[in-house]
CSV table of C-alpha atoms in Angstrom, one decimal:
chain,number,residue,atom,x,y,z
A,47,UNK,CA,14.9,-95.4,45.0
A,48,UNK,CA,13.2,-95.5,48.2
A,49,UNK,CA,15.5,-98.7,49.2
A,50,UNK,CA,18.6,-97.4,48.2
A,51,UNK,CA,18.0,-94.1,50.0
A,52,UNK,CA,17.0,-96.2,53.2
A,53,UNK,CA,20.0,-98.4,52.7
A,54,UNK,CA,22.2,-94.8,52.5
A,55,UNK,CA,20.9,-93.8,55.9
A,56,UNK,CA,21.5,-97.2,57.7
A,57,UNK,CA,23.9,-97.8,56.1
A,58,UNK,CA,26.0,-94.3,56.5
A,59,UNK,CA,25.4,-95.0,60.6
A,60,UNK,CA,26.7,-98.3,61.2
A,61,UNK,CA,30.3,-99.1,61.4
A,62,UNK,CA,30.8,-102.5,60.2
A,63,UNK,CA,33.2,-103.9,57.5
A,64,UNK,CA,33.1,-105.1,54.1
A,65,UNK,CA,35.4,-107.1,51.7
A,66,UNK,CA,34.7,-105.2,48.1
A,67,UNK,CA,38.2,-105.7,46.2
A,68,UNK,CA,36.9,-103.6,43.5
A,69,UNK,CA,36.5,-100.9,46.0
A,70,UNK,CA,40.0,-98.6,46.6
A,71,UNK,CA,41.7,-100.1,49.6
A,72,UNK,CA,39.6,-103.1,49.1
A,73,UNK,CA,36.8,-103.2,51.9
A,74,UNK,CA,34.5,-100.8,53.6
A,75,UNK,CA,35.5,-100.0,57.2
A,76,UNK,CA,34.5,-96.7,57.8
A,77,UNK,CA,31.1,-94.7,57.9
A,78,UNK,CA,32.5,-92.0,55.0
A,79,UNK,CA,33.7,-95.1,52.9
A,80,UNK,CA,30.6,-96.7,53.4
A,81,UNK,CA,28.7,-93.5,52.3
A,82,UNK,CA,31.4,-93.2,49.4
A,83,UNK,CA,30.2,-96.3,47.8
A,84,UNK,CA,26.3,-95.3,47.5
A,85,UNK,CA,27.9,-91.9,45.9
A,86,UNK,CA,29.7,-94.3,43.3
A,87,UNK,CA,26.5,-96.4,42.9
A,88,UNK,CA,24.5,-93.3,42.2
A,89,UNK,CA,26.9,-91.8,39.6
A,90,UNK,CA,27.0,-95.4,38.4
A,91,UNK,CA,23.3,-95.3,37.6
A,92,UNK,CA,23.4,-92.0,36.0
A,93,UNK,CA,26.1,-92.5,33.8
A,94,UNK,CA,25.0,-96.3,32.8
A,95,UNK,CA,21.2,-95.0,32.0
A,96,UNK,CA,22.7,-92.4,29.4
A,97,UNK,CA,24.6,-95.4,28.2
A,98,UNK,CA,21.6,-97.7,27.9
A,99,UNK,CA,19.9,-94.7,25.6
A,100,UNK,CA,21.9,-93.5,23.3
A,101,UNK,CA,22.1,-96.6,21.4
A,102,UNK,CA,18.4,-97.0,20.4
A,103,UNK,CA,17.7,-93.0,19.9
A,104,UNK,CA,18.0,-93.5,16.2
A,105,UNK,CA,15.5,-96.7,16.4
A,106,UNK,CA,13.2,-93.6,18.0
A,107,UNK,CA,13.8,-91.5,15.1
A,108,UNK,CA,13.0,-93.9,12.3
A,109,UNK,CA,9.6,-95.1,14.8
A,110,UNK,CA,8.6,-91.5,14.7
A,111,UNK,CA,9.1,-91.0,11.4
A,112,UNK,CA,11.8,-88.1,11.1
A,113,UNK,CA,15.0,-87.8,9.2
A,114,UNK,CA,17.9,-89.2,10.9
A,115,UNK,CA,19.5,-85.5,11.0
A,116,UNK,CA,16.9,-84.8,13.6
A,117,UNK,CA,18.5,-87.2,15.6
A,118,UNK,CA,20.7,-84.4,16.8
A,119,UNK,CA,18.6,-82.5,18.4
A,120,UNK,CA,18.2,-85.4,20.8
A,121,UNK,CA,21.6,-85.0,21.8
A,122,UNK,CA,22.1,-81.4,21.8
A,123,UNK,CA,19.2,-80.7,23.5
A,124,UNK,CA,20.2,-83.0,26.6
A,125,UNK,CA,23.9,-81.7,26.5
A,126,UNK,CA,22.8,-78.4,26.6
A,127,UNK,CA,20.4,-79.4,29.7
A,128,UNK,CA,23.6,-81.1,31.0
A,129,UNK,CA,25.2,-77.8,30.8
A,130,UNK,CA,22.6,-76.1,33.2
A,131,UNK,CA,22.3,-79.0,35.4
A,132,UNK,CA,26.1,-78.3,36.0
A,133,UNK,CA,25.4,-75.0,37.2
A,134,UNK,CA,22.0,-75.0,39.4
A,135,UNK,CA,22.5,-78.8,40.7
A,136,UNK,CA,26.1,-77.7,42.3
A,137,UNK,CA,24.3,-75.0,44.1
A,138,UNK,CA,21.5,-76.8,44.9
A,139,UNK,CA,23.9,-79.4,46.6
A,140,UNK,CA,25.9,-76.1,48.2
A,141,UNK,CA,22.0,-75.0,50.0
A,142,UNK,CA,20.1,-78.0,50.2
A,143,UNK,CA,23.1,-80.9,50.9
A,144,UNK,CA,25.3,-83.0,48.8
A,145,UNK,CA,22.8,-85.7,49.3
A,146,UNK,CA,19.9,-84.5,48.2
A,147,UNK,CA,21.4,-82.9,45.5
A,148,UNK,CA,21.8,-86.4,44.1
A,149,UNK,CA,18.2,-87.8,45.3
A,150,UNK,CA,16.6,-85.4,43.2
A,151,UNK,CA,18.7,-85.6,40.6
A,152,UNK,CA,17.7,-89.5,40.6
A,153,UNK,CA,13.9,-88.4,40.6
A,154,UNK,CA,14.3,-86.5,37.9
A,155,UNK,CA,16.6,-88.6,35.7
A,156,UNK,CA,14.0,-91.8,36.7
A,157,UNK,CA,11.2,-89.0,35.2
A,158,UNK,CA,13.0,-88.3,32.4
A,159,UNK,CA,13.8,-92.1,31.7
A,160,UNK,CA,10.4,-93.2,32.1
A,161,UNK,CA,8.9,-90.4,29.6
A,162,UNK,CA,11.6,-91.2,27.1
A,163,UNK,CA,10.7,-95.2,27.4
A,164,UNK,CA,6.6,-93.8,27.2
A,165,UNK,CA,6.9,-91.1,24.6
A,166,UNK,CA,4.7,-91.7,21.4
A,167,UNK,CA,5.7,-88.4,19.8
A,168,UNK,CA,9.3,-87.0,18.7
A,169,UNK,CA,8.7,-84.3,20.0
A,170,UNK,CA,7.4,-86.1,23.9
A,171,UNK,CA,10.9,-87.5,23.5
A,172,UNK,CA,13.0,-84.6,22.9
A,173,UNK,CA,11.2,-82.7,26.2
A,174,UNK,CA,12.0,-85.9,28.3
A,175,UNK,CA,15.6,-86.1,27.2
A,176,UNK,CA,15.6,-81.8,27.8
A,177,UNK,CA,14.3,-83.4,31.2
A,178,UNK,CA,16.8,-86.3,32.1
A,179,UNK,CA,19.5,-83.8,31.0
A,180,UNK,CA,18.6,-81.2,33.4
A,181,UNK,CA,19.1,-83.2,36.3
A,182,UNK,CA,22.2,-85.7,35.2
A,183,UNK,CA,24.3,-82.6,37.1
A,184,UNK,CA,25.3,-85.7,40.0
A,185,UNK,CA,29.7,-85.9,38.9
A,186,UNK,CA,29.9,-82.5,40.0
A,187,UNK,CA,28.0,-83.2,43.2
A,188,UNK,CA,29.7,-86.4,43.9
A,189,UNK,CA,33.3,-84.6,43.3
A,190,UNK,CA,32.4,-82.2,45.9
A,191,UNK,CA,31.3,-84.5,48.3
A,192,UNK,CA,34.3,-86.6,47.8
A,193,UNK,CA,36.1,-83.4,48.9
A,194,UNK,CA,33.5,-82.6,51.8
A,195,UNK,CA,34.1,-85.6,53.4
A,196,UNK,CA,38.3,-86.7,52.4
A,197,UNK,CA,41.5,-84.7,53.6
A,198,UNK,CA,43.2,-83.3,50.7
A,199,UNK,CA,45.9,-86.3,51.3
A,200,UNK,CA,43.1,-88.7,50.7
A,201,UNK,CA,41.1,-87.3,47.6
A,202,UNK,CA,43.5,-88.8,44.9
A,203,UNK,CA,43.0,-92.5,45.7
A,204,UNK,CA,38.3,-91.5,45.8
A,205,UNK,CA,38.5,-89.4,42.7
């Protein structure tokens, strides 16, 4: 986390350019494109570590020995966390600034990972998923940076 912050801040000050084809318009030539792509890689890693989870939640449940119904919960619970994320992470972002918005979202999802990959009860795991969900509020945040920092003209071909 500490690299790819330091990488943001080098990065987001120099002015050099890039060949990505994947990238829209197919390299990096300016600082806000530049910074663009660390918001992509950040809401990359967000969405990809839910993605990695939800496979293996039911392996959890049979490990810990509860029903497969209470499997649920596991997923309610974080899209209810997801919910309020939504609303305090946006106006955390608004006060505090769109980046660290999402470098403390990233703390917090890594917490919430880590306890999920740690926890020996079901109940350890549910609190950690309550956890990761509360701070996976980053699309939001990364939306309205996208319009912070693109004219209205522009927005369509970043979002």
């Amino acid at each position: 986390l500490l690299s790819i912050t330091a990488a943001f801040t080098a990065t987001a000050t120099s002015t050099s350019t890039s060949t990505m084809p994947w990238f829209p318009g197919g390299k990096l030539d300016s600082r806000k494109e530049v910074s663009l792509f660390f918001v992509y890689l950040t809401v990359g890693i967000d969405i990809g570590g839910e993605s990695v989870v939800l496979p293996i939640l039911n392996r959890f449940a049979i490990e810990f020995g509860v029903s497969l119904a209470l499997v649920g919960t596991l997923f309610s619970g974080t899209a209810l966390a997801m919910v309020l994320s939504n609303v305090w992470l946006p106006l955390f972002a608004d006060k505090y600034g769109r980046r660290n918005a999402m470098l403390i979202s990233m703390v917090g999802s890594t917490i919430g990972y880590f306890g999920q990959a740690t926890s020996n009860s079901f109940s350890m795991l549910l609190a950690f998923r309550v956890v990761q969900g509360l701070f996976g509020g980053v699309p939001p945040v990364a939306m309205a940076y996208v319009t912070d920092i693109f004219t209205p003209n522009e927005r369509p071909q970043y979002l």
